[in-house]
PDB file of C-alpha atoms in Angstrom:
ATOM      1  CA  MET N   1     105.765  10.005 -74.891  1.00  0.00           C
ATOM      2  CA  ARG N   2     109.374  10.685 -74.069  1.00  0.00           C
ATOM      3  CA  LYS N   3     108.313  11.524 -70.535  1.00  0.00           C
ATOM      4  CA  HIS N   4     107.172   7.910 -70.131  1.00  0.00           C
ATOM      5  CA  GLY N   5     110.094   6.359 -71.998  1.00  0.00           C
ATOM      6  CA  LEU N   6     108.107   5.387 -75.099  1.00  0.00           C
ATOM      7  CA  LYS N   7     109.687   5.420 -78.532  1.00  0.00           C
ATOM      8  CA  MET N   8     108.014   5.304 -81.924  1.00  0.00           C
ATOM      9  CA  ASN N   9     109.326   3.912 -85.181  1.00  0.00           C
ATOM     10  CA  PRO N  10     108.522   6.567 -87.826  1.00  0.00           C
ATOM     11  CA  LEU N  11     108.355   3.883 -90.521  1.00  0.00           C
ATOM     12  CA  LYS N  12     105.495   2.199 -88.663  1.00  0.00           C
ATOM     13  CA  CYS N  13     103.524   5.351 -87.821  1.00  0.00           C
ATOM     14  CA  ALA N  14     100.706   6.893 -89.825  1.00  0.00           C
ATOM     15  CA  PHE N  15      99.215  10.253 -88.899  1.00  0.00           C
ATOM     16  CA  GLY N  16      96.307  12.033 -90.557  1.00  0.00           C
ATOM     17  CA  VAL N  17      94.958   8.948 -92.332  1.00  0.00           C
ATOM     18  CA  THR N  18      91.262   8.076 -92.551  1.00  0.00           C
ATOM     19  CA  ALA N  19      91.815   4.305 -92.489  1.00  0.00           C
ATOM     20  CA  GLY N  20      94.561   1.846 -91.772  1.00  0.00           C
ATOM     21  CA  GLU N  21      95.403  -1.754 -91.013  1.00  0.00           C
ATOM     22  CA  PHE N  22      96.123  -2.750 -87.423  1.00  0.00           C
ATOM     23  CA  LEU N  23      96.613  -6.290 -86.081  1.00  0.00           C
ATOM     24  CA  GLY N  24      94.876  -7.832 -89.081  1.00  0.00           C
ATOM     25  CA  PHE N  25      91.865  -5.530 -88.983  1.00  0.00           C
ATOM     26  CA  VAL N  26      90.971  -2.477 -91.046  1.00  0.00           C
ATOM     27  CA  ILE N  27      90.222   0.522 -88.829  1.00  0.00           C
ATOM     28  CA  HIS N  28      88.313   3.480 -90.257  1.00  0.00           C
ATOM     29  CA  GLN N  29      85.832   6.169 -89.234  1.00  0.00           C
ATOM     30  CA  LYS N  30      82.869   3.781 -89.302  1.00  0.00           C
ATOM     31  CA  GLY N  31      84.542   1.173 -87.104  1.00  0.00           C
ATOM     32  CA  ILE N  32      86.492  -2.029 -87.497  1.00  0.00           C
ATOM     33  CA  GLU N  33      86.321  -4.500 -90.376  1.00  0.00           C
ATOM     34  CA  VAL N  34      88.049  -7.746 -91.170  1.00  0.00           C
ATOM     35  CA  ASP N  35      90.896  -7.541 -93.644  1.00  0.00           C
ATOM     36  CA  LYS N  36      89.532  -9.129 -96.836  1.00  0.00           C
ATOM     37  CA  ASN N  37      92.783 -11.071 -97.262  1.00  0.00           C
ATOM     38  CA  LYS N  38      92.136 -12.854 -93.938  1.00  0.00           C
ATOM     39  CA  THR N  39      88.649 -13.998 -94.941  1.00  0.00           C
ATOM     40  CA  LYS N  40      89.856 -14.974 -98.411  1.00  0.00           C
ATOM     41  CA  ALA N  41      92.617 -17.122 -96.912  1.00  0.00           C
ATOM     42  CA  ILE N  42      90.110 -18.950 -94.698  1.00  0.00           C
ATOM     43  CA  MET N  43      87.605 -19.459 -97.514  1.00  0.00           C
ATOM     44  CA  GLU N  44      90.289 -20.869 -99.819  1.00  0.00           C
ATOM     45  CA  THR N  45      91.658 -23.277 -97.213  1.00  0.00           C
ATOM     46  CA  ARG N  46      91.202 -26.903 -98.189  1.00  0.00           C
ATOM     47  CA  PRO N  47      89.105 -29.064 -95.840  1.00  0.00           C
ATOM     48  CA  PRO N  48      91.120 -30.403 -92.905  1.00  0.00           C
ATOM     49  CA  SER N  49      92.342 -33.980 -93.170  1.00  0.00           C
ATOM     50  CA  ASN N  50      93.202 -34.473 -89.503  1.00  0.00           C
ATOM     51  CA  LYS N  51      92.504 -33.125 -86.030  1.00  0.00           C
ATOM     52  CA  LYS N  52      95.500 -30.785 -86.014  1.00  0.00           C
ATOM     53  CA  GLU N  53      94.444 -29.142 -89.287  1.00  0.00           C
ATOM     54  CA  LEU N  54      90.908 -28.701 -87.906  1.00  0.00           C
ATOM     55  CA  GLN N  55      92.312 -27.038 -84.779  1.00  0.00           C
ATOM     56  CA  SER N  56      94.349 -24.716 -86.986  1.00  0.00           C
ATOM     57  CA  LEU N  57      91.304 -23.804 -89.082  1.00  0.00           C
ATOM     58  CA  LEU N  58      89.207 -23.141 -85.968  1.00  0.00           C
ATOM     59  CA  GLY N  59      91.988 -20.929 -84.617  1.00  0.00           C
ATOM     60  CA  LYS N  60      91.853 -18.811 -87.762  1.00  0.00           C
ATOM     61  CA  VAL N  61      88.055 -18.609 -87.609  1.00  0.00           C
ATOM     62  CA  ASN N  62      88.211 -17.740 -83.904  1.00  0.00           C
ATOM     63  CA  PHE N  63      90.365 -14.727 -84.785  1.00  0.00           C
ATOM     64  CA  LEU N  64      87.254 -13.327 -86.507  1.00  0.00           C
ATOM     65  CA  ARG N  65      84.806 -14.275 -83.708  1.00  0.00           C
ATOM     66  CA  ARG N  66      83.738 -10.692 -83.016  1.00  0.00           C
ATOM     67  CA  PHE N  67      82.303 -10.514 -86.538  1.00  0.00           C
ATOM     68  CA  ILE N  68      80.500 -13.902 -86.543  1.00  0.00           C
ATOM     69  CA  SER N  69      77.332 -14.155 -84.484  1.00  0.00           C
ATOM     70  CA  ASN N  70      76.820 -17.437 -82.602  1.00  0.00           C
ATOM     71  CA  LEU N  71      80.230 -18.757 -83.612  1.00  0.00           C
ATOM     72  CA  SER N  72      80.200 -21.441 -80.914  1.00  0.00           C
ATOM     73  CA  GLY N  73      76.871 -22.740 -82.210  1.00  0.00           C
ATOM     74  CA  LYS N  74      78.105 -22.748 -85.783  1.00  0.00           C
ATOM     75  CA  THR N  75      81.283 -24.647 -84.920  1.00  0.00           C
ATOM     76  CA  LYS N  76      79.590 -27.141 -82.587  1.00  0.00           C
ATOM     77  CA  VAL N  77      79.379 -29.632 -85.450  1.00  0.00           C
ATOM     78  CA  PHE N  78      83.177 -30.010 -85.223  1.00  0.00           C
ATOM     79  CA  SER N  79      83.143 -31.096 -81.557  1.00  0.00           C
ATOM     80  CA  PRO N  80      83.041 -34.859 -82.249  1.00  0.00           C
ATOM     81  CA  LEU N  81      86.057 -34.525 -84.545  1.00  0.00           C
ATOM     82  CA  LEU N  82      87.970 -32.599 -81.891  1.00  0.00           C
ATOM     83  CA  ARG N  83      87.316 -35.359 -79.334  1.00  0.00           C
ATOM     84  CA  LEU N  84      88.772 -38.116 -81.517  1.00  0.00           C
ATOM     85  CA  LYS N  85      91.560 -40.202 -80.072  1.00  0.00           C
ATOM     86  CA  LYS N  86      94.736 -40.792 -82.110  1.00  0.00           C
ATOM     87  CA  GLU N  87      93.690 -44.290 -83.144  1.00  0.00           C
ATOM     88  CA  GLU N  88      90.253 -43.141 -84.352  1.00  0.00           C
ATOM     89  CA  GLU N  89      89.705 -42.177 -87.979  1.00  0.00           C
ATOM     90  CA  PHE N  90      89.241 -38.488 -88.827  1.00  0.00           C
ATOM     91  CA  ARG N  91      86.419 -38.201 -91.344  1.00  0.00           C
ATOM     92  CA  TRP N  92      85.350 -34.931 -92.953  1.00  0.00           C
ATOM     93  CA  ASP N  93      81.751 -35.369 -94.196  1.00  0.00           C
ATOM     94  CA  GLN N  94      79.197 -33.230 -96.045  1.00  0.00           C
ATOM     95  CA  GLU N  95      77.742 -32.022 -92.720  1.00  0.00           C
ATOM     96  CA  HIS N  96      81.032 -30.311 -91.966  1.00  0.00           C
TER      97      HIS N  96
END
């Protein structure tokens, strides 16, 4: 690593471990999983009350897209809300 000018922070390194957290995911011998705290935070989020909050929620869900099959199909119901103009009312219904 020194040959290529790379430096490591010993406080951030972990060697000889069977699992660890990296970029919000849990990496272990069987593969990659979502950190349970990430999913819990999304599940406990209150319903969005405006377009910006919906965009924020979808951004968080999109972070987990590799673990959710057909995510675009499942989030299609939000498309009309994302197309709202400023003067139009944002309405979160039961279908959402």
